[in-house]
Short mmCIF file of C-alpha atoms in Angstrom, two decimals:
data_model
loop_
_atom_site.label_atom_id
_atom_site.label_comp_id
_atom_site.label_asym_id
_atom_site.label_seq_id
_atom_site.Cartn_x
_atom_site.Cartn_y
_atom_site.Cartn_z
CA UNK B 1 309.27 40.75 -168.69
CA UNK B 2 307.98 36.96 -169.47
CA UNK B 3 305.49 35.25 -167.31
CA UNK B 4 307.97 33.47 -164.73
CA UNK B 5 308.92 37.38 -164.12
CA UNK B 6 305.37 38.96 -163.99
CA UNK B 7 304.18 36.14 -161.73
CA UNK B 8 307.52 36.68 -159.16
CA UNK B 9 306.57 40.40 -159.05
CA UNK B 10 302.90 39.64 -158.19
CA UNK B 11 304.10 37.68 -155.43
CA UNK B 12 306.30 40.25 -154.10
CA UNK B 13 303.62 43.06 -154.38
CA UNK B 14 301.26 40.15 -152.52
CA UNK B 15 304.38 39.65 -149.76
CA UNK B 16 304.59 43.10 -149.27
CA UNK B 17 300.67 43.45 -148.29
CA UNK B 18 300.90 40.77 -146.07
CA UNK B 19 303.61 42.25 -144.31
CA UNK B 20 301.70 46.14 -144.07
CA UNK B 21 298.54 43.62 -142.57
CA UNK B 22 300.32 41.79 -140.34
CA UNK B 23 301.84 45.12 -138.95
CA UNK B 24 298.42 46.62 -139.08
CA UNK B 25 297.10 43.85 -136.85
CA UNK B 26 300.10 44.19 -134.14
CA UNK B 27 299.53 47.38 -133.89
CA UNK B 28 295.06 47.63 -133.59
CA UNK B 29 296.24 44.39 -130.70
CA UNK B 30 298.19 46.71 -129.57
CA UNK B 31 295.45 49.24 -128.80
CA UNK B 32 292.98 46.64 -128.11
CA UNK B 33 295.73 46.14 -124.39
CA UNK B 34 295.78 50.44 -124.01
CA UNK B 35 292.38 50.64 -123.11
CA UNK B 36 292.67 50.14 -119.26
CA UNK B 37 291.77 53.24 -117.11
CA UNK B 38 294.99 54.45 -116.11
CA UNK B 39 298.16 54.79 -118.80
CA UNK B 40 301.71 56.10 -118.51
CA UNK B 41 301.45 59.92 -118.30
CA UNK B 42 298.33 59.81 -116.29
CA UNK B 43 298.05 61.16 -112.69
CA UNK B 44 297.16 57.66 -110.43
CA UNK B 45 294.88 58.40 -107.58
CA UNK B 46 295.75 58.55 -104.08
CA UNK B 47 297.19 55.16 -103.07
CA UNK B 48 295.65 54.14 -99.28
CA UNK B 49 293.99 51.54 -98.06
CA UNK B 50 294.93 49.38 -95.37
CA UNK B 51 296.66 46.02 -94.88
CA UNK B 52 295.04 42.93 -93.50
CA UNK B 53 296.87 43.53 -90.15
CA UNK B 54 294.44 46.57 -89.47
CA UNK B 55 296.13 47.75 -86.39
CA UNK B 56 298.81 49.73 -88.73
CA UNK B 57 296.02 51.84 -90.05
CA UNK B 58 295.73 53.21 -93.00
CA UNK B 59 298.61 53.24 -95.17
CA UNK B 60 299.81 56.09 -97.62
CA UNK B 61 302.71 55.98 -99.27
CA UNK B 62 305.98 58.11 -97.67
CA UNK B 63 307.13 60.84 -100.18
CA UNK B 64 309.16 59.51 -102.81
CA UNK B 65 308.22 57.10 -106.12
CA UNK B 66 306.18 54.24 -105.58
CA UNK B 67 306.27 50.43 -107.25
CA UNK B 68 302.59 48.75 -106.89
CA UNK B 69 302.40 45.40 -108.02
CA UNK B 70 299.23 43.30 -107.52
CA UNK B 71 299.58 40.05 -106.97
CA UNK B 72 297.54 37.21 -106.75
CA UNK B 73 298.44 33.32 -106.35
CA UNK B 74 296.64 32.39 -109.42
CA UNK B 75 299.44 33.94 -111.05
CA UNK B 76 302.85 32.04 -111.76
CA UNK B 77 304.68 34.34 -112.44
CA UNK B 78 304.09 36.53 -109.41
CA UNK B 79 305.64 33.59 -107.38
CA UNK B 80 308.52 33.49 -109.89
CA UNK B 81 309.32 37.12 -109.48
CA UNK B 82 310.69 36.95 -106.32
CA UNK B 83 313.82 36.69 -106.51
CA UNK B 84 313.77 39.87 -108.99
CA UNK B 85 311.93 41.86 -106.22
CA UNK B 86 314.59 41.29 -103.77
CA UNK B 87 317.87 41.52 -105.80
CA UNK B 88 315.96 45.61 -107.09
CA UNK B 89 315.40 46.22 -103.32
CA UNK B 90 318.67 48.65 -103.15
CA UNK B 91 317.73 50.33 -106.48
CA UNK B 92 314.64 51.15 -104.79
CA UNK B 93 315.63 52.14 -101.93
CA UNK B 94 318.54 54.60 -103.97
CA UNK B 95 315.56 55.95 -105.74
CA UNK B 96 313.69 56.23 -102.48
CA UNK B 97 311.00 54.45 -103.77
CA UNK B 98 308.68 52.05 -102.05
CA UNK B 99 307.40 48.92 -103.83
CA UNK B 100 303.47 48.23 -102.30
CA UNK B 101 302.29 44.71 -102.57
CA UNK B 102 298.30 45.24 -103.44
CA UNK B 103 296.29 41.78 -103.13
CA UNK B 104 293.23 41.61 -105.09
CA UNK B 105 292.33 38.45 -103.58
CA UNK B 106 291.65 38.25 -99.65
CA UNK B 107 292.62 34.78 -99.34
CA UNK B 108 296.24 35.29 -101.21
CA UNK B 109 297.71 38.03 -98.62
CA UNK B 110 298.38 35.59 -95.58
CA UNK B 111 300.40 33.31 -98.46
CA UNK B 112 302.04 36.59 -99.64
CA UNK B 113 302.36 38.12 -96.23
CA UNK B 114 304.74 35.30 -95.16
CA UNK B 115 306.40 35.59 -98.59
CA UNK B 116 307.39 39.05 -98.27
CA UNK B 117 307.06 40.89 -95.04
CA UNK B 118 309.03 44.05 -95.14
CA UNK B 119 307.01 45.03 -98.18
CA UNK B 120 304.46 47.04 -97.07
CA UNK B 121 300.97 45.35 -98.23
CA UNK B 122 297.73 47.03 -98.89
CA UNK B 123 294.74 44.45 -99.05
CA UNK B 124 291.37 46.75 -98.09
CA UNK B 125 291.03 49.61 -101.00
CA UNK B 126 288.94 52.50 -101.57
CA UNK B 127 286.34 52.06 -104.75
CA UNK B 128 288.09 55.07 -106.61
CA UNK B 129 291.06 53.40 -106.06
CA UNK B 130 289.88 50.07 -107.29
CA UNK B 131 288.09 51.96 -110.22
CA UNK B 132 291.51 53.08 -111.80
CA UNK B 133 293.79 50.00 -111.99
CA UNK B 134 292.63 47.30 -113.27
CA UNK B 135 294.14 44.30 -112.11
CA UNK B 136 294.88 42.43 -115.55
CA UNK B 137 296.28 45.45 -117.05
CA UNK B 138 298.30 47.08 -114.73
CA UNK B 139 299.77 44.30 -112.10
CA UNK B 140 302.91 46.45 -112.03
CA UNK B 141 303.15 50.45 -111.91
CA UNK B 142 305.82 52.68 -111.63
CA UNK B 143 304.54 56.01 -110.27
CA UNK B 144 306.82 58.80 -110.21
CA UNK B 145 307.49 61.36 -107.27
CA UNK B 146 304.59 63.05 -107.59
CA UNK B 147 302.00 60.63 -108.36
CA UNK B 148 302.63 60.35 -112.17
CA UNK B 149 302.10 56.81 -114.17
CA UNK B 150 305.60 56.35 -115.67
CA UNK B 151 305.47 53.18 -116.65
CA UNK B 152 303.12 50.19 -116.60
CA UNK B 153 303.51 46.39 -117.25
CA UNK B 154 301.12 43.99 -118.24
CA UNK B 155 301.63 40.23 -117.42
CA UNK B 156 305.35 38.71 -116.60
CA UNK B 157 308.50 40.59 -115.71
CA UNK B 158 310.53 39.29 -118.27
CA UNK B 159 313.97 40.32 -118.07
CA UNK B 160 313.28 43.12 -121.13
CA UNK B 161 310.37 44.15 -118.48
CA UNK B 162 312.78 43.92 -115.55
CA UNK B 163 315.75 46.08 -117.15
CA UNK B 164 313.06 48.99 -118.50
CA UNK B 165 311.81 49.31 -115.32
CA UNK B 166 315.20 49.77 -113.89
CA UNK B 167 316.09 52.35 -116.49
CA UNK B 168 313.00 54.29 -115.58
CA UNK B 169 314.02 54.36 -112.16
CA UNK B 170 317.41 55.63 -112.72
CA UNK B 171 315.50 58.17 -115.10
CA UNK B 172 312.99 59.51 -112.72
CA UNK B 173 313.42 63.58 -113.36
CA UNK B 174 310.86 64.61 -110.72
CA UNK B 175 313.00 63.26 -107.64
CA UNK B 176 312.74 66.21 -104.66
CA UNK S 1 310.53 28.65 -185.61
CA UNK S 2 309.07 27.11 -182.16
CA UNK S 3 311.39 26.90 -178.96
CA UNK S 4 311.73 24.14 -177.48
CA UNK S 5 311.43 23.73 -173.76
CA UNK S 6 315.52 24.20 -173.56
CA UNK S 7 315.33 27.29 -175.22
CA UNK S 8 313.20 28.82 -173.50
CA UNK S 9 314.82 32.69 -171.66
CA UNK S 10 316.23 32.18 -168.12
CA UNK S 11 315.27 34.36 -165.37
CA UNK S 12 317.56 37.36 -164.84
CA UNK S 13 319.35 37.93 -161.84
CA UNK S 14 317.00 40.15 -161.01
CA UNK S 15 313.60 38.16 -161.66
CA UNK S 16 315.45 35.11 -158.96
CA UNK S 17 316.18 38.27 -156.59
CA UNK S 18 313.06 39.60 -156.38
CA UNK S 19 311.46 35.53 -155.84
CA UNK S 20 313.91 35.43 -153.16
CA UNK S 21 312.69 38.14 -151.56
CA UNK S 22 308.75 37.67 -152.14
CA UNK S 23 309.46 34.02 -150.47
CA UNK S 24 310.78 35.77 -147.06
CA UNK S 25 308.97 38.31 -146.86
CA UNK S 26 306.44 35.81 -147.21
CA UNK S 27 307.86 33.77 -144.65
CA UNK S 28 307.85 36.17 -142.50
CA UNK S 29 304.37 37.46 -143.08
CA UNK S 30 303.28 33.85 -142.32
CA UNK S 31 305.10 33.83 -138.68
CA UNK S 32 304.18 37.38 -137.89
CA UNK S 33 300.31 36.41 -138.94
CA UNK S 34 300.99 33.35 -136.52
CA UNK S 35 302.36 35.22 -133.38
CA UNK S 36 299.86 37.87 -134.43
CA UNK S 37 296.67 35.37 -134.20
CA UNK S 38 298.42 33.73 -130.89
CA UNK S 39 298.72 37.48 -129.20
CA UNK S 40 294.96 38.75 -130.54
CA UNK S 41 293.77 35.57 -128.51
CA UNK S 42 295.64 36.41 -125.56
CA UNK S 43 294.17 39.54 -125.11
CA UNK S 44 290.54 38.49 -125.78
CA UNK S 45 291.07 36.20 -123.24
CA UNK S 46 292.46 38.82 -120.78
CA UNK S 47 289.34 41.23 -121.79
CA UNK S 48 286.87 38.23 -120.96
CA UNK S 49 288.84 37.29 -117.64
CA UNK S 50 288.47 41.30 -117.15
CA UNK S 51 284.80 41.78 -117.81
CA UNK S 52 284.20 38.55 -115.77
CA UNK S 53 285.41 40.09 -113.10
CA UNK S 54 284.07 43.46 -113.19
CA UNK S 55 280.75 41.83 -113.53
CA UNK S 56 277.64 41.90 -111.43
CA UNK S 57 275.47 39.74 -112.97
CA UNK S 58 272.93 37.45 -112.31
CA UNK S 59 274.95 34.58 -111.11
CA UNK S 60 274.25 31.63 -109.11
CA UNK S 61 277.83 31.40 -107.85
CA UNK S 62 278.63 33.98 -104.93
CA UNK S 63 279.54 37.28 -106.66
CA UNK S 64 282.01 38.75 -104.12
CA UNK S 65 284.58 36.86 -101.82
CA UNK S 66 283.40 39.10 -98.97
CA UNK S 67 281.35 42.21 -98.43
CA UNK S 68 283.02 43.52 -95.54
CA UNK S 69 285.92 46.16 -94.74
CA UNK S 70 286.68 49.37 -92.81
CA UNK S 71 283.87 51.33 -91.81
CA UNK S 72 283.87 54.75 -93.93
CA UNK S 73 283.61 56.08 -90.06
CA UNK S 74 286.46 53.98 -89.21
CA UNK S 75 286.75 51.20 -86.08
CA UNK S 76 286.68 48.00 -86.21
CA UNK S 77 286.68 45.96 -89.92
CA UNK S 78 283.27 44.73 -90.54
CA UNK S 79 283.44 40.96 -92.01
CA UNK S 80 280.52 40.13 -94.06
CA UNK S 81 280.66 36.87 -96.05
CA UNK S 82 278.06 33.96 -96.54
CA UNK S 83 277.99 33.31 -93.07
CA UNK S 84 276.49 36.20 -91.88
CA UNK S 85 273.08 35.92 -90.40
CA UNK S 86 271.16 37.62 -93.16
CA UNK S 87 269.37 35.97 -95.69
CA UNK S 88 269.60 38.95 -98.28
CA UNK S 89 271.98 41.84 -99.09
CA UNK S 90 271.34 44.87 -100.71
CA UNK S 91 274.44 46.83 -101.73
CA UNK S 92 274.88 50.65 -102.87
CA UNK S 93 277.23 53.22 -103.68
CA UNK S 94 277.50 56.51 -101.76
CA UNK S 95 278.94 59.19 -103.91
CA UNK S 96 280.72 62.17 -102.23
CA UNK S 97 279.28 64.13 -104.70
CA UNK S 98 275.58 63.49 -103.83
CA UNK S 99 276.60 62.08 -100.31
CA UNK S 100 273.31 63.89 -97.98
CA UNK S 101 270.63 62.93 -100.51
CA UNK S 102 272.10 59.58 -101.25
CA UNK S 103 272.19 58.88 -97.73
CA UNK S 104 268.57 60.48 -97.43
CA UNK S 105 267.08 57.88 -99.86
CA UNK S 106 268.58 55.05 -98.83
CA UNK S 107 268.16 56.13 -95.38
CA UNK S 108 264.28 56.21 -96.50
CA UNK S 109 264.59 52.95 -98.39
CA UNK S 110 266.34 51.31 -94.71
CA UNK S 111 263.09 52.33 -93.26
CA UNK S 112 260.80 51.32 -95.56
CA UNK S 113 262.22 47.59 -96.08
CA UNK S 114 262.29 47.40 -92.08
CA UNK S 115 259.14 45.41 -91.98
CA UNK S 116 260.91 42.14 -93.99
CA UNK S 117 263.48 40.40 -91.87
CA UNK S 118 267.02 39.41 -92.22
CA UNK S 119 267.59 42.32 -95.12
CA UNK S 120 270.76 43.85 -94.56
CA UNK S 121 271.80 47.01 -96.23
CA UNK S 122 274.89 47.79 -97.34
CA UNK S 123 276.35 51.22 -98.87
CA UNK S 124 280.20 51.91 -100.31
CA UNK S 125 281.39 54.86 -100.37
CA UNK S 126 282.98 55.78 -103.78
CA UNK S 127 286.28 57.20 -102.47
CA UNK S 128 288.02 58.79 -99.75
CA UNK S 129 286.23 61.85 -99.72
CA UNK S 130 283.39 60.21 -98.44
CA UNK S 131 284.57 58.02 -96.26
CA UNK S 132 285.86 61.21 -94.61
CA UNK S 133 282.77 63.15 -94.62
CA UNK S 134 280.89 60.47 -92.84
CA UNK S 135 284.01 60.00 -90.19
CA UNK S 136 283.56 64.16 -89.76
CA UNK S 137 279.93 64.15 -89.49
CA UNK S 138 279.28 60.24 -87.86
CA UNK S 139 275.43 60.43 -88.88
CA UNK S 140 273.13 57.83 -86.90
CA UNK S 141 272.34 55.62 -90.25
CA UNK S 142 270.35 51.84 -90.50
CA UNK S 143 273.02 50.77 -92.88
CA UNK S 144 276.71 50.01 -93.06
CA UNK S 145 278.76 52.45 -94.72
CA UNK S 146 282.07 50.62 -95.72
CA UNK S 147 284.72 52.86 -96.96
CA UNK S 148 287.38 50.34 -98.01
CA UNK S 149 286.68 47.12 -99.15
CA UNK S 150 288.97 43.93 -101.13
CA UNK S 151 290.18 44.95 -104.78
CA UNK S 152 287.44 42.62 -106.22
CA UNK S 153 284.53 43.85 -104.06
CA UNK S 154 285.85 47.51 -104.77
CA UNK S 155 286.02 46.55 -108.73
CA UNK S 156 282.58 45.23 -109.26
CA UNK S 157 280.67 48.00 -107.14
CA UNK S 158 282.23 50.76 -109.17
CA UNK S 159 281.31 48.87 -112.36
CA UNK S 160 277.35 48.62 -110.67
CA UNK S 161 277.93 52.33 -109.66
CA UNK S 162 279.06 53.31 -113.19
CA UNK S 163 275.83 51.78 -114.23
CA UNK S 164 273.44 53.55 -111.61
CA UNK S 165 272.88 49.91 -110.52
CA UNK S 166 272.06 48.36 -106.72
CA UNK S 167 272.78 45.14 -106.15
CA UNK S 168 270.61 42.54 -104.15
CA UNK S 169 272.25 39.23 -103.19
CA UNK S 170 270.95 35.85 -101.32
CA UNK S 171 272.98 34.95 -98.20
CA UNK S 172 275.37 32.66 -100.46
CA UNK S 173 276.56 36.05 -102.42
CA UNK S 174 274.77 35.32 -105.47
CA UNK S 175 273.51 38.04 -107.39
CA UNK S 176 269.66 38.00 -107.18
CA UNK S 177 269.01 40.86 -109.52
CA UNK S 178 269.94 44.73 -109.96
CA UNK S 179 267.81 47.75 -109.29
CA UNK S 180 268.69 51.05 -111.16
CA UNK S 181 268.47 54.09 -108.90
CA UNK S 182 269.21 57.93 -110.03
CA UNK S 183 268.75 61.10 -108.10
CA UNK S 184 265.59 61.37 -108.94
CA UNK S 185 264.51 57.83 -107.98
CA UNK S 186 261.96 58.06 -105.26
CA UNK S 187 262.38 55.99 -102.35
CA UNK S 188 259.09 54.16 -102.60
CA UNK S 189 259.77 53.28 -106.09
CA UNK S 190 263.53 51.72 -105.34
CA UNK S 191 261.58 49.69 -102.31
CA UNK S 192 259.17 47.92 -104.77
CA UNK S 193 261.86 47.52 -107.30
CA UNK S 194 263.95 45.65 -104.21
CA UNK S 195 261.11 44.00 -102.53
CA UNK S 196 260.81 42.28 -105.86
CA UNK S 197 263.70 40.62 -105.97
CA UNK S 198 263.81 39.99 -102.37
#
């Protein structure tokens, strides 16, 4: 092999490190985002609380999968979803599950109130409830029939977000 | 007999293959290492944003939106924000766990800080169960016991809890200073530790 040669290979062996780096940096980001409280295959606590109109009471969750999504205004995207929300509402209710709007932010659940008022809205929580989902790492949870993290998405529902958590509905295996 | 330049041996197939290959994979490596550095970023952004909010410390900015919330005993929501008429706040966590000699200590505290005015006491229960044992039982206490409170509230008391730490705030909701309290803390000594920072 002449120089030309050794010099190509040494770049290839070089391009091929990079690469295994690069992956190995995706993947320690990767678990830098796992380390919230509360993962898929966990057991969520109990979700009550009660809503700002405080006449309901406290609400629980009817049997059946829930959807919580937290939402605050300082999001975009959680005005942007909207339309997503509504257009899943029959899937939901097929799956008999219940989305719950939870507002980390006092002042946003009057803005979000009018925004969505069938959704049932939970604004006052309890600490152990508060203690398990964290806000920036779990604004939208799929629990299963029986109380079961099934899926969890950080940030945006982008549409690859938006069809995986359809698919997990349609996969829910616990359903009484 | 010296080549010249022209004769010098042309890289094989295989040598132009493999320099093909380096260069993408190289490529590639660079836009990975790009989206990479942009998504590492991100999410030590979203872990500062997190521990911002989960924090409880000294701040001149008003820690907490409100204080208020159901009772643990239930009836009406209590609403406790700046305007309240107290000039100072002292806020705890009631664990379900510990719930009779928590609320012995602080109850001892209550009566001990009694003498300086406008000192309101505050205690959180950690979780339903507590909230329920105080509705069943409905002890006579010198405190409020708040059982549910906002997301943010709820989120920075169980990071002070998880750190055995009570919280004293002005009447603006800034964070004066912590006290650390344990079972074994006696009353008299969590008093001077609050009238310090009172």
């Amino acid at each position: 092999m002449n120089a030309f040669g050794r010099c190509v290979r040494t770049l290839l062996v070089a391009a091929v490190l990079c690469e295994v780096g690069v992956l190995a940096g995706f993947l320690a980001n990767h678990r830098r985002t796992q380390d919230c409280e509360i993962g898929a295959g966990d057991t969520a606590p109990a979700l009550q609380g009660y809503g700002l109109d405080f006449t309901r009471g406290i609400y629980r969750p009817p049997a059946g999968c829930t959807v919580i999504r937290m939402v605050s205004s300082a999001c975009g995207y959680c005005h942007r979803e909207g339309p997503f929300w509504r257009r899943i509402t029959p899937d939901l209710g097929s799956a008999h599950c219940t989305l719950v709007l939870v507002f980390p932010n006092l002042q946003d659940a009057p803005f979000f109130t009018r925004a969505a008022s069938p959704t049932p809205q939970i604004v006052w929580v309890p600490l152990s409830w508060a203690r398990s989902l964290r806000m920036f790492v779990t604004p939208t949870t799929l629990l299963s029939y029986r109380g079961r993290v099934v899926w969890v998405k950080q940030g945006e529902m982008d549409s690859a977000a938006q069809s995986s958590l359809l698919s997990h509905l349609h996969r829910l295996e616990d359903a009484p | 007999m010296k080549l010249r330049p022209t004769d010098e041996p042309r890289p094989t197939l295989d040598v132009l293959a493999e320099g093909a290959l380096a260069g993408a994979l190289l490529l590639l490596a660079f836009v990975g290492f790009r989206s990479l550095r942009r998504n590492w970023l991100r999410t030590d952004r979203i872990r500062e944003i997190q521990a911002s909010w989960d924090s409880f410390g000294r701040t001149k900015a008003p820690l907490f939106e409100t204080l208020g919330g159901i009772p643990a005993g239930g009836g009406a929501p209590e609403f406790l924000g700046p305007r309240y008429d107290a000039s100072r706040y002292v806020l705890f966590v009631l664990r379900a766990s510990s719930l009779s000699s928590d609320i012995d200590l602080w109850q001892r505290v209550a009566e001990n800080l009694k003498a300086k005015p406008g000192i309101r006491l505050i205690g959180y229960c950690d979780g339903p169960a507590c909230s329920h044992d105080i509705a069943a039982s409905r002890p006579e206490l010198p405190f409020t016991v708040i059982g549910y409170t906002s997301y943010h509230t709820a989120r920075v008391l169980a990071s002070a809890e998880a750190a055995h730490q009570a919280l004293v705030l002005d009447k603006t909701l800034a964070d004066r200073g912590n006290v650390t309290w344990h079972d074994s803390t006696p009353a008299s000594q969590l008093t001077v530790a609050i009238g310090k920072l009172l």
